[in-house]
PDB file of C-alpha atoms in Angstrom:
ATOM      1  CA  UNK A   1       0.000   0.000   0.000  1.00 53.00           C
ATOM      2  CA  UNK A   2       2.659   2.595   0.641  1.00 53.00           C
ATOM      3  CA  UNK A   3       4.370   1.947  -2.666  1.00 59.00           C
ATOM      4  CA  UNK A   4       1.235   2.256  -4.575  1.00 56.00           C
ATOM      5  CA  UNK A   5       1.157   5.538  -3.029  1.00 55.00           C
ATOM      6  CA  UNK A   6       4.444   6.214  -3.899  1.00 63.00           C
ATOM      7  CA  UNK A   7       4.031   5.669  -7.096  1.00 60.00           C
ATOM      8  CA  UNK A   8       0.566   7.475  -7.381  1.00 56.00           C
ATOM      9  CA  UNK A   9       2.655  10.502  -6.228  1.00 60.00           C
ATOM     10  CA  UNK A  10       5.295  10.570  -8.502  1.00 56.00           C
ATOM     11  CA  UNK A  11       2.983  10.526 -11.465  1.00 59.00           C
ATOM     12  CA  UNK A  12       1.159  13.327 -10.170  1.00 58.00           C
ATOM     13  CA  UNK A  13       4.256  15.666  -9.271  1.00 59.00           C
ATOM     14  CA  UNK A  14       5.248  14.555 -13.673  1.00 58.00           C
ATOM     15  CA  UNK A  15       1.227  14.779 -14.456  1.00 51.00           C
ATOM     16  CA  UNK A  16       0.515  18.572 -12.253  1.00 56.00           C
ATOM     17  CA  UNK A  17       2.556  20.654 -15.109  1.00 56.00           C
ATOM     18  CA  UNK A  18       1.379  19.445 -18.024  1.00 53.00           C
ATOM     19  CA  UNK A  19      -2.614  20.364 -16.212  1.00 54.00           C
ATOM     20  CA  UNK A  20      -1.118  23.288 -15.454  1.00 51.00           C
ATOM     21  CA  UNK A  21      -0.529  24.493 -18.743  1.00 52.00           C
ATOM     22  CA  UNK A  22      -3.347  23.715 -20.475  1.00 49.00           C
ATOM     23  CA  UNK A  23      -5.806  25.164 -17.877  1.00 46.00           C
ATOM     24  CA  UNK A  24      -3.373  28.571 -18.408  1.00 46.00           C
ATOM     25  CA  UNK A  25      -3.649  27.992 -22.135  1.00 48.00           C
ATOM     26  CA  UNK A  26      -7.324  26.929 -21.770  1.00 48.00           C
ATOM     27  CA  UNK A  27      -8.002  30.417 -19.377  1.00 46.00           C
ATOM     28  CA  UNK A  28      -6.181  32.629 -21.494  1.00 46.00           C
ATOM     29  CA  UNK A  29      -8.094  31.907 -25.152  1.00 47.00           C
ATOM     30  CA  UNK A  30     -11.611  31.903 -23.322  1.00 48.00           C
ATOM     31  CA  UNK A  31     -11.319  35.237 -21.423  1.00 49.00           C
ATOM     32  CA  UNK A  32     -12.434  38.335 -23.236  1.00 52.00           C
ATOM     33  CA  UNK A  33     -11.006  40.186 -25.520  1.00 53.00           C
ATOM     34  CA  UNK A  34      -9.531  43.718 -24.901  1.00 55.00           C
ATOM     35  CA  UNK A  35     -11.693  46.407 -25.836  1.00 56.00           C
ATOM     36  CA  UNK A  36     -10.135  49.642 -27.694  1.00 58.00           C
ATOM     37  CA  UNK A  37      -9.634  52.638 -25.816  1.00 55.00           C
ATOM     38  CA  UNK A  38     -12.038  55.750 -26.572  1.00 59.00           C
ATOM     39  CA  UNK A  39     -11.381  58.901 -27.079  1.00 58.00           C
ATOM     40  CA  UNK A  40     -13.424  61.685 -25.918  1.00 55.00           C
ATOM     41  CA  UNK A  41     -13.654  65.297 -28.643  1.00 52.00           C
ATOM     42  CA  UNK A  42     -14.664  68.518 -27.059  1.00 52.00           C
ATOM     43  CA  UNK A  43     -16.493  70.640 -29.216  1.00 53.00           C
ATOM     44  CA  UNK A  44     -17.826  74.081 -28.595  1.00 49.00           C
ATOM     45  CA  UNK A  45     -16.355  74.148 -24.580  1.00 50.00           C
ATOM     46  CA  UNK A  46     -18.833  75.123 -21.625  1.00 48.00           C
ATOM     47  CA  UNK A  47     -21.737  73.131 -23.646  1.00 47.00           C
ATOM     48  CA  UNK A  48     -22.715  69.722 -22.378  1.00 48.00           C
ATOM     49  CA  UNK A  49     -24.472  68.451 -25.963  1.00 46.00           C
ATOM     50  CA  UNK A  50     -21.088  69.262 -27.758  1.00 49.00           C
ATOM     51  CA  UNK A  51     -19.426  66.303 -26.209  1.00 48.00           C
ATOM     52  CA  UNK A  52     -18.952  63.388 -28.880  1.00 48.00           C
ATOM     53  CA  UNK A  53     -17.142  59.838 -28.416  1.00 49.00           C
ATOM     54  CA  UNK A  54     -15.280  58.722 -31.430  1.00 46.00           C
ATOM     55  CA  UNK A  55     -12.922  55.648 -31.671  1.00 49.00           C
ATOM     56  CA  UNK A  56      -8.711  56.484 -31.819  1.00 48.00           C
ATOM     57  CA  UNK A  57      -9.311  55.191 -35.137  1.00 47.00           C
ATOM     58  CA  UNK A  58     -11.716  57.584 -36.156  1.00 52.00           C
ATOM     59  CA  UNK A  59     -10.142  61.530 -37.999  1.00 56.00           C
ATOM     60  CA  UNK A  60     -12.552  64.390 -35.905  1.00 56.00           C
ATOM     61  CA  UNK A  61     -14.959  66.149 -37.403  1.00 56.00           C
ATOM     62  CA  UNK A  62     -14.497  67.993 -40.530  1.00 61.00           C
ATOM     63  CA  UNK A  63     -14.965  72.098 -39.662  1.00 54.00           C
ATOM     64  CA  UNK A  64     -17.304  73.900 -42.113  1.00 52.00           C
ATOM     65  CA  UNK A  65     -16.062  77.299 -42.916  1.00 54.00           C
ATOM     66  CA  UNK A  66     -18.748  80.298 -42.558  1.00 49.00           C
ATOM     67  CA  UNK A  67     -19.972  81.300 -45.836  1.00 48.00           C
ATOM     68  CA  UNK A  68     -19.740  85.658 -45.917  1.00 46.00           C
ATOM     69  CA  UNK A  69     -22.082  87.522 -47.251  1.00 42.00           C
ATOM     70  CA  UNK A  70     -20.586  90.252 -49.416  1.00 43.00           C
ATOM     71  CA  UNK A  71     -22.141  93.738 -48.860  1.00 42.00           C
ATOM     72  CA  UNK A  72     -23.676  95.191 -52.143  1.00 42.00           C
ATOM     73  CA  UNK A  73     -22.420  98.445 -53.136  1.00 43.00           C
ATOM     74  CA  UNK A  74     -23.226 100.952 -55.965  1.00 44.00           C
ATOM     75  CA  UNK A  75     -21.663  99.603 -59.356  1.00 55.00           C
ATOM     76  CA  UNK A  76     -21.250 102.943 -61.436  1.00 77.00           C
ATOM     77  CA  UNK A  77     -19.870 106.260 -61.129  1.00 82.00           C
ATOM     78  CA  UNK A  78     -21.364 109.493 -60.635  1.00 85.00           C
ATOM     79  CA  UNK A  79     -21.751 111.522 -64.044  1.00 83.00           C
ATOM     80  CA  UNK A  80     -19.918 114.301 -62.761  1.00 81.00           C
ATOM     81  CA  UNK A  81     -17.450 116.379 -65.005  1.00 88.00           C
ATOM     82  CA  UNK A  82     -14.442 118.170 -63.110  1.00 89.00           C
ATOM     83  CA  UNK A  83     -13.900 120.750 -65.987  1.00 92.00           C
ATOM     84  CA  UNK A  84     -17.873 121.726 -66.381  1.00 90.00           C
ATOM     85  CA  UNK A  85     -19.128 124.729 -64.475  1.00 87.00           C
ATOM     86  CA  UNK A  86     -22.309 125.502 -62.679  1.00 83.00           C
ATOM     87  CA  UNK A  87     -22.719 121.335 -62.675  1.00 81.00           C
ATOM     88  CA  UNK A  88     -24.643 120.191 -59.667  1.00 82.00           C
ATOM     89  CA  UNK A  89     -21.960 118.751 -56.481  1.00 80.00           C
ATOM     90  CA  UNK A  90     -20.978 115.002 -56.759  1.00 82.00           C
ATOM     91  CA  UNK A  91     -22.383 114.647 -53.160  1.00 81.00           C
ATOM     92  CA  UNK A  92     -25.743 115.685 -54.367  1.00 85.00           C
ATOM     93  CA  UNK A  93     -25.757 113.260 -57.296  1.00 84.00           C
ATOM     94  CA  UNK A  94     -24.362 111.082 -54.965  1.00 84.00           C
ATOM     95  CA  UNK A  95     -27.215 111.078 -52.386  1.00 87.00           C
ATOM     96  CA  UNK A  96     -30.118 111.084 -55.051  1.00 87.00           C
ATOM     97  CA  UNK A  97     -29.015 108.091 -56.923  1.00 87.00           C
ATOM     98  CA  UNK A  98     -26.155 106.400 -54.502  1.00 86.00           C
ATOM     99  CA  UNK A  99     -23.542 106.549 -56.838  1.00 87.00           C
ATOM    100  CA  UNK A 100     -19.577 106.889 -56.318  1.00 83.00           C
ATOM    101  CA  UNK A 101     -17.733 110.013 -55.703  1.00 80.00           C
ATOM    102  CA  UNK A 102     -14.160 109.835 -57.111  1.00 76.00           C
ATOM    103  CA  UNK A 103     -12.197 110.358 -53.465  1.00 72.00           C
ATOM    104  CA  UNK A 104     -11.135 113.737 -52.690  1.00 74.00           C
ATOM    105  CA  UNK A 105      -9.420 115.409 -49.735  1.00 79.00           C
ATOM    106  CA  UNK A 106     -11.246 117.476 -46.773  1.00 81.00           C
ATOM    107  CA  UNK A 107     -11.491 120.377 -46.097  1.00 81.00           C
ATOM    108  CA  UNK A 108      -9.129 120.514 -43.525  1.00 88.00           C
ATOM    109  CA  UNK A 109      -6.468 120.120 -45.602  1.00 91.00           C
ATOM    110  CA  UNK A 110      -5.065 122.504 -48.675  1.00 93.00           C
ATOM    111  CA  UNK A 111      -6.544 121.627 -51.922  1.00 93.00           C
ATOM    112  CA  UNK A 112      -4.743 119.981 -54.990  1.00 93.00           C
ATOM    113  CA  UNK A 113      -3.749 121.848 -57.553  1.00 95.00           C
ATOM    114  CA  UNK A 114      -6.139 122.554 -60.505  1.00 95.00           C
ATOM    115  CA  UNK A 115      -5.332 121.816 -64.043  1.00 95.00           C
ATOM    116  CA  UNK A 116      -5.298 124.361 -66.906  1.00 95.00           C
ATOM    117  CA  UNK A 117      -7.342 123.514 -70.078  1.00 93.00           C
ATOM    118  CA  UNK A 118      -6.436 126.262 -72.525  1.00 93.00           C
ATOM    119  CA  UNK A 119      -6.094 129.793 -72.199  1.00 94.00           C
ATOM    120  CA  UNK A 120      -7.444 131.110 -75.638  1.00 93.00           C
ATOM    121  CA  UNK A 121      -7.818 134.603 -77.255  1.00 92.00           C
ATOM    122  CA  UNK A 122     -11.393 136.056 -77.706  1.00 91.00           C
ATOM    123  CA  UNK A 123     -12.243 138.271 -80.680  1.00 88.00           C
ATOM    124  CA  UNK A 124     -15.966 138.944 -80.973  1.00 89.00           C
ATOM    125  CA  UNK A 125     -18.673 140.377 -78.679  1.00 88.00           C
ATOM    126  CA  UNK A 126     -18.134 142.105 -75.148  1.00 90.00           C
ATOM    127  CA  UNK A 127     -14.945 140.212 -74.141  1.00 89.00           C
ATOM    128  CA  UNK A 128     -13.046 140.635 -77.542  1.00 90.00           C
ATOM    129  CA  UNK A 129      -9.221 141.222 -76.807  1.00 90.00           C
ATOM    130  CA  UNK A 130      -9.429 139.519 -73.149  1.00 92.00           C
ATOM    131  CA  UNK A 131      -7.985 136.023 -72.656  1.00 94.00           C
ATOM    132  CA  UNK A 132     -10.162 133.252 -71.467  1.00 95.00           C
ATOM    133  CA  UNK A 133      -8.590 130.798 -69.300  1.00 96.00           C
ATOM    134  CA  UNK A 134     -10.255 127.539 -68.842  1.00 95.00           C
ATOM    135  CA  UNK A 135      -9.312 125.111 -65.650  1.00 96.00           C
ATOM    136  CA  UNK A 136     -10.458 121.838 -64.276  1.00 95.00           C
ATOM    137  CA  UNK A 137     -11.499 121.176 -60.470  1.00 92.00           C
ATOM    138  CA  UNK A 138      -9.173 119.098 -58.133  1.00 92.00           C
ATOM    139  CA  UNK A 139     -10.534 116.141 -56.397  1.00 88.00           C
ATOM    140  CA  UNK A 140     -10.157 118.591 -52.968  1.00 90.00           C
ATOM    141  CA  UNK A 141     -12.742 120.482 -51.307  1.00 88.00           C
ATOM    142  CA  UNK A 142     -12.634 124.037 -52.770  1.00 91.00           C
ATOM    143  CA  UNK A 143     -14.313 127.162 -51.410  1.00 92.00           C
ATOM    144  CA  UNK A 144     -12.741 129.269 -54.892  1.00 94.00           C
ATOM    145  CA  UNK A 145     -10.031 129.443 -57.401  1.00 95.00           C
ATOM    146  CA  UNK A 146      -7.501 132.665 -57.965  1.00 95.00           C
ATOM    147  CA  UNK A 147      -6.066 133.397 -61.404  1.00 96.00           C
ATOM    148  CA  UNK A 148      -2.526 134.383 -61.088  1.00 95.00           C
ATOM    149  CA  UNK A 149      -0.567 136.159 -64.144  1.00 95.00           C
ATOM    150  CA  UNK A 150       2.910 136.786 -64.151  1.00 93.00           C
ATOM    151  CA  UNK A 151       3.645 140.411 -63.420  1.00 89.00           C
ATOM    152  CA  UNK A 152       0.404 141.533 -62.357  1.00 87.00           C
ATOM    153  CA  UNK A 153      -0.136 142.083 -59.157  1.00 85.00           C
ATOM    154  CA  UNK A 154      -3.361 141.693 -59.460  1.00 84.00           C
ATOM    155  CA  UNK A 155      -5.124 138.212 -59.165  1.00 89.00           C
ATOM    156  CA  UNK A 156      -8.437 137.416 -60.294  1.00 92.00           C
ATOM    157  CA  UNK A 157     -10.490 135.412 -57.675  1.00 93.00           C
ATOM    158  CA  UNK A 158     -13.752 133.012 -58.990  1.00 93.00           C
ATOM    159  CA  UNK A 159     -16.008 130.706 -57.210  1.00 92.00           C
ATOM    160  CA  UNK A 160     -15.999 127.161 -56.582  1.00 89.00           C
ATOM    161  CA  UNK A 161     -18.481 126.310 -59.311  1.00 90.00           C
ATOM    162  CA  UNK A 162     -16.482 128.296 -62.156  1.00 93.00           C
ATOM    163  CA  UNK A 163     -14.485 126.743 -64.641  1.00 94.00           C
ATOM    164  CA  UNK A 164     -13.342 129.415 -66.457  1.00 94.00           C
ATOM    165  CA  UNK A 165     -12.572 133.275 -66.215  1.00 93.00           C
ATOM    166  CA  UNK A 166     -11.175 136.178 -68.075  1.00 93.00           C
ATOM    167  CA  UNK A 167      -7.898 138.123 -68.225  1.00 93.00           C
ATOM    168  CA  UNK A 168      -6.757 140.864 -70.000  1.00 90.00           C
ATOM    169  CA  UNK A 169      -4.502 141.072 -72.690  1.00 89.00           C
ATOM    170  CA  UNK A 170      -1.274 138.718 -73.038  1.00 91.00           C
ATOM    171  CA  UNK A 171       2.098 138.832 -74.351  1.00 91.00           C
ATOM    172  CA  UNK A 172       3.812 135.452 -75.731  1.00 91.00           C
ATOM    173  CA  UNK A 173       5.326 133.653 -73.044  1.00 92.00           C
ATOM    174  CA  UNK A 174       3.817 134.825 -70.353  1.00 94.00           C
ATOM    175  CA  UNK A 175       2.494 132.399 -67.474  1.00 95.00           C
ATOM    176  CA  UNK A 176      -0.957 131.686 -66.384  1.00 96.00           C
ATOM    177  CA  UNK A 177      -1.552 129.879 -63.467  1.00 96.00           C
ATOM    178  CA  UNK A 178      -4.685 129.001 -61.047  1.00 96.00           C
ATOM    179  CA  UNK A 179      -5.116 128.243 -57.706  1.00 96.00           C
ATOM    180  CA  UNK A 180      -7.963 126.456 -55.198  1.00 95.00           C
ATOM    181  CA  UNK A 181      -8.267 127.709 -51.970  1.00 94.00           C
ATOM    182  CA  UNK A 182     -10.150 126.779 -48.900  1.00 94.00           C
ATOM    183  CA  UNK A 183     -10.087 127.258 -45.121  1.00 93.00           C
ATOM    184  CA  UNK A 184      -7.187 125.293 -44.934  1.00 93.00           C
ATOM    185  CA  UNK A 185      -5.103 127.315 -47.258  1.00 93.00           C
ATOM    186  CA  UNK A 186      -4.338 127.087 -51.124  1.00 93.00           C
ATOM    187  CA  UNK A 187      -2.487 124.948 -53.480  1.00 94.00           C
ATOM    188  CA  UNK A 188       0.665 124.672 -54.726  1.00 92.00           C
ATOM    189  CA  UNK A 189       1.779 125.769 -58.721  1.00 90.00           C
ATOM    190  CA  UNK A 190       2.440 122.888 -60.411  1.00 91.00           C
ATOM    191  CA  UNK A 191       3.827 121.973 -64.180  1.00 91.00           C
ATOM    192  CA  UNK A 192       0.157 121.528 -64.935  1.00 93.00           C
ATOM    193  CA  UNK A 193      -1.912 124.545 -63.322  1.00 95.00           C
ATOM    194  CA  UNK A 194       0.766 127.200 -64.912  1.00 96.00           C
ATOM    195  CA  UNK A 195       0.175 127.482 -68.817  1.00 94.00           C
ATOM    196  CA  UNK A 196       2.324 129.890 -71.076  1.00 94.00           C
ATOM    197  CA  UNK A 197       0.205 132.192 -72.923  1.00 94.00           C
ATOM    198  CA  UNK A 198       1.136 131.506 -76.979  1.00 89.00           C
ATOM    199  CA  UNK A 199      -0.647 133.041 -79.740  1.00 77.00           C
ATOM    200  CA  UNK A 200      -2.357 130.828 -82.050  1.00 70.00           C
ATOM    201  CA  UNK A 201      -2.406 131.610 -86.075  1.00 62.00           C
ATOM    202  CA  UNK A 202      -5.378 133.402 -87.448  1.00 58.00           C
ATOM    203  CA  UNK A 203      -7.421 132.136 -89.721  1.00 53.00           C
ATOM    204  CA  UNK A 204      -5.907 134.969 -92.471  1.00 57.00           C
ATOM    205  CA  UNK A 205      -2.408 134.043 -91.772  1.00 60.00           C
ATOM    206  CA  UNK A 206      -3.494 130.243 -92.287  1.00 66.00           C
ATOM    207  CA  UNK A 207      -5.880 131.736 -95.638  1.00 69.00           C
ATOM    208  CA  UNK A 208      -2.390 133.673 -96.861  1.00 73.00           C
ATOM    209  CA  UNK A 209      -0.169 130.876 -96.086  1.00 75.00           C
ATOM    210  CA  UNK A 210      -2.200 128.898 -98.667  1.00 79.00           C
ATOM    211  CA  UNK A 211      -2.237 131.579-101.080  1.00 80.00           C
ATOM    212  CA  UNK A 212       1.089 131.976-101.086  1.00 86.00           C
ATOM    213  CA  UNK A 213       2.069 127.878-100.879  1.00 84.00           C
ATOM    214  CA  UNK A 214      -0.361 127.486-103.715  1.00 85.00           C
ATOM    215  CA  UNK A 215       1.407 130.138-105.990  1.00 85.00           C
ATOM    216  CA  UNK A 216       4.814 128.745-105.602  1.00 87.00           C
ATOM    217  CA  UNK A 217       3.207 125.328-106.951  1.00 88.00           C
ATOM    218  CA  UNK A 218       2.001 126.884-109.576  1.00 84.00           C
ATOM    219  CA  UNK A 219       5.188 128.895-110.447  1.00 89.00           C
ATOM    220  CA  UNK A 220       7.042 125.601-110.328  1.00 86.00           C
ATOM    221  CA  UNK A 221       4.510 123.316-112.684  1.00 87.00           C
ATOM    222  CA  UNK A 222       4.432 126.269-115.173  1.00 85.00           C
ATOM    223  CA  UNK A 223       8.705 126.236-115.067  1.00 87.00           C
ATOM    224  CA  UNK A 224       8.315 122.178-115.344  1.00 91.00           C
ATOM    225  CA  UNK A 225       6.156 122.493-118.423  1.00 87.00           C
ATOM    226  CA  UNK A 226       8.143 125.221-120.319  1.00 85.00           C
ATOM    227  CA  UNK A 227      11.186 123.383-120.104  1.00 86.00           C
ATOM    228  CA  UNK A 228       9.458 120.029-121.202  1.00 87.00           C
ATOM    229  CA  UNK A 229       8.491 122.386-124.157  1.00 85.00           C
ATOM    230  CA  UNK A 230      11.344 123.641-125.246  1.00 85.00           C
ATOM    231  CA  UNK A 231      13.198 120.078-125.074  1.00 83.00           C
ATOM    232  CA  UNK A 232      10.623 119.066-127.303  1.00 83.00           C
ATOM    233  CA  UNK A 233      11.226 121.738-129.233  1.00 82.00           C
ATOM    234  CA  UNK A 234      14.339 121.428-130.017  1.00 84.00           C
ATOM    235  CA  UNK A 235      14.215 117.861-130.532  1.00 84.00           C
ATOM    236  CA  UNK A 236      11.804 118.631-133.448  1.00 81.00           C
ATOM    237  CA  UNK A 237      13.929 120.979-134.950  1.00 77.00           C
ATOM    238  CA  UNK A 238      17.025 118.917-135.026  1.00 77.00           C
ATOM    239  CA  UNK A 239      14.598 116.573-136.353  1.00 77.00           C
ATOM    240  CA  UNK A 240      13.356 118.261-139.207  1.00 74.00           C
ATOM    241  CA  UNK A 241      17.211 119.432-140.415  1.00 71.00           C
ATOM    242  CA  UNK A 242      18.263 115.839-140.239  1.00 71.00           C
ATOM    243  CA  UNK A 243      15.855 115.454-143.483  1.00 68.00           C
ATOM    244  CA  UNK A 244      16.232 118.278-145.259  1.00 66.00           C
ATOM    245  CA  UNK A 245      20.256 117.686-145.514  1.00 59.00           C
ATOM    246  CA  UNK A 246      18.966 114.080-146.619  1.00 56.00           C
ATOM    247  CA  UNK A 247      17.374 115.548-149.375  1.00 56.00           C
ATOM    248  CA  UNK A 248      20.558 118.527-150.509  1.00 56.00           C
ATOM    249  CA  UNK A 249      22.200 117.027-153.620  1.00 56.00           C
ATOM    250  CA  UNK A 250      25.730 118.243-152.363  1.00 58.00           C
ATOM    251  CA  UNK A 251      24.831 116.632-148.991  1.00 50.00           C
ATOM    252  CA  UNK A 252      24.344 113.353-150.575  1.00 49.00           C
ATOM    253  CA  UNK A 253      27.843 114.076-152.881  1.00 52.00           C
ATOM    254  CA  UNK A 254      29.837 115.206-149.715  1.00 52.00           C
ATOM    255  CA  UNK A 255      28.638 111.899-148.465  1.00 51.00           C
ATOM    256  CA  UNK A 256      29.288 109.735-151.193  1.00 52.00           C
ATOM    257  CA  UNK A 257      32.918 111.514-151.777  1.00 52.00           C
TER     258      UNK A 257
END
């Protein structure tokens, strides 16, 4: 009896390890499988219904950008000419029909400088012999415009809605210029509100400068045909006393001998 349980021990201490590892083997493929860890988004912070679960596998949500809505503004341009007088103010036009204003400067600041058109001679009815100059309005607030000539002393001063004004007499070459003024001060010449007064040609000088160009063509197609005439001419005669020494009996015997 004690060697049978002997022997009934020493297969159990060779039998225990091989149970042993199959009941680890056996526990280890039935116990559940490991779950994935979640990950928790916050969206929108301090709100409690912004909170969304989404799997570490999972990209977050895609953000939608807001759509702007552009503001609608006026598409066109005020009709408004700068070198046209007694024309109604852009900010009028502008608040009757909503149009755009070119930009301009306040009126706390100096105006730009205005721009000379023309300065041109008048010779019929009241203001015959003056000189009318003819300007175009800055993009400034003005209040009025001064006409400056060089050595006068005396400057001609016009409202804000003129575009033109007269002067007296000129000599070539001498300089024009005009000015806009406000409450802030005036503006500065420039190359292109000084003009230099030149004369233009009359219409006689123009009329007797073709009357005169149109004589000297004439002169010269008369010259041109008399000499064509004469060549001719003379090519006739020499001609014609070729054959009558052809036909001189001691022409033909001082050619024969």
């Amino acid at each position: 009896m004690a060697s049978l349980c002997r022997n009934v021990a020493v297969l159990l201490f060779f039998v225990s390890p091989l149970m042993h590892s199959h009941l680890f083997a056996h526990a280890s493929t039935s116990s559940p499988p490991i779950t994935r860890k979640r990950i928790t988004f916050l969206i929108g912070l301090g709100s409690d219904t912004d909170n969304t679960d989404y799997d570490d596998y999972s990209s977050p949500p895609a953000v939608v950008p807001s759509v702007k809505i552009p503001r609608l503004y006026s598409d066109f341009v005020c009709q408004y000419d700068p070198c046209l007088e007694n024309q109604e103010p852009c900010d009028h036009l502008k608040a009757k029909t909503g149009c755009l204003c070119p930009g301009r400067s306040g009126g706390d600041k100096p105006p730009h400088a205005p721009r000379i058109q023309a300065l041109l001679p008048i010779t019929e009815g009241e203001n015959a012999g003056k000189i009318e100059v003819q300007w175009c309005a800055p993009q400034s607030v003005v209040s009025s415009y001064k006409v400056i000539v060089e050595g006068s002393d005396n400057a001609m001063e016009f409202g804000d809605a003129f575009r033109r004004g007269f002067v007296g007499s000129l000599e070539v070459g001498t300089k024009v210029c005009v000015e806009a003024m406000n409450n802030a001060g005036h503006s500065s010449p420039s190359d292109f509100s000084c003009k230099r007064f030149e004369r233009p040609e009359s219409s006689d000088h123009k009329l007797m400068a073709g009357v005169i160009g149109g004589g000297v063509a004439f002169i010269l197609l008369l010259v041109i045909v008399a000499v064509v005439l004469c060549r001719r001419q003379m090519c006739q005669k020499a001609r014609r006393e070729s054959v009558i020494g052809l036909g001189n009996p001691s022409y033909k015997a001082e050619r024969a001998s």
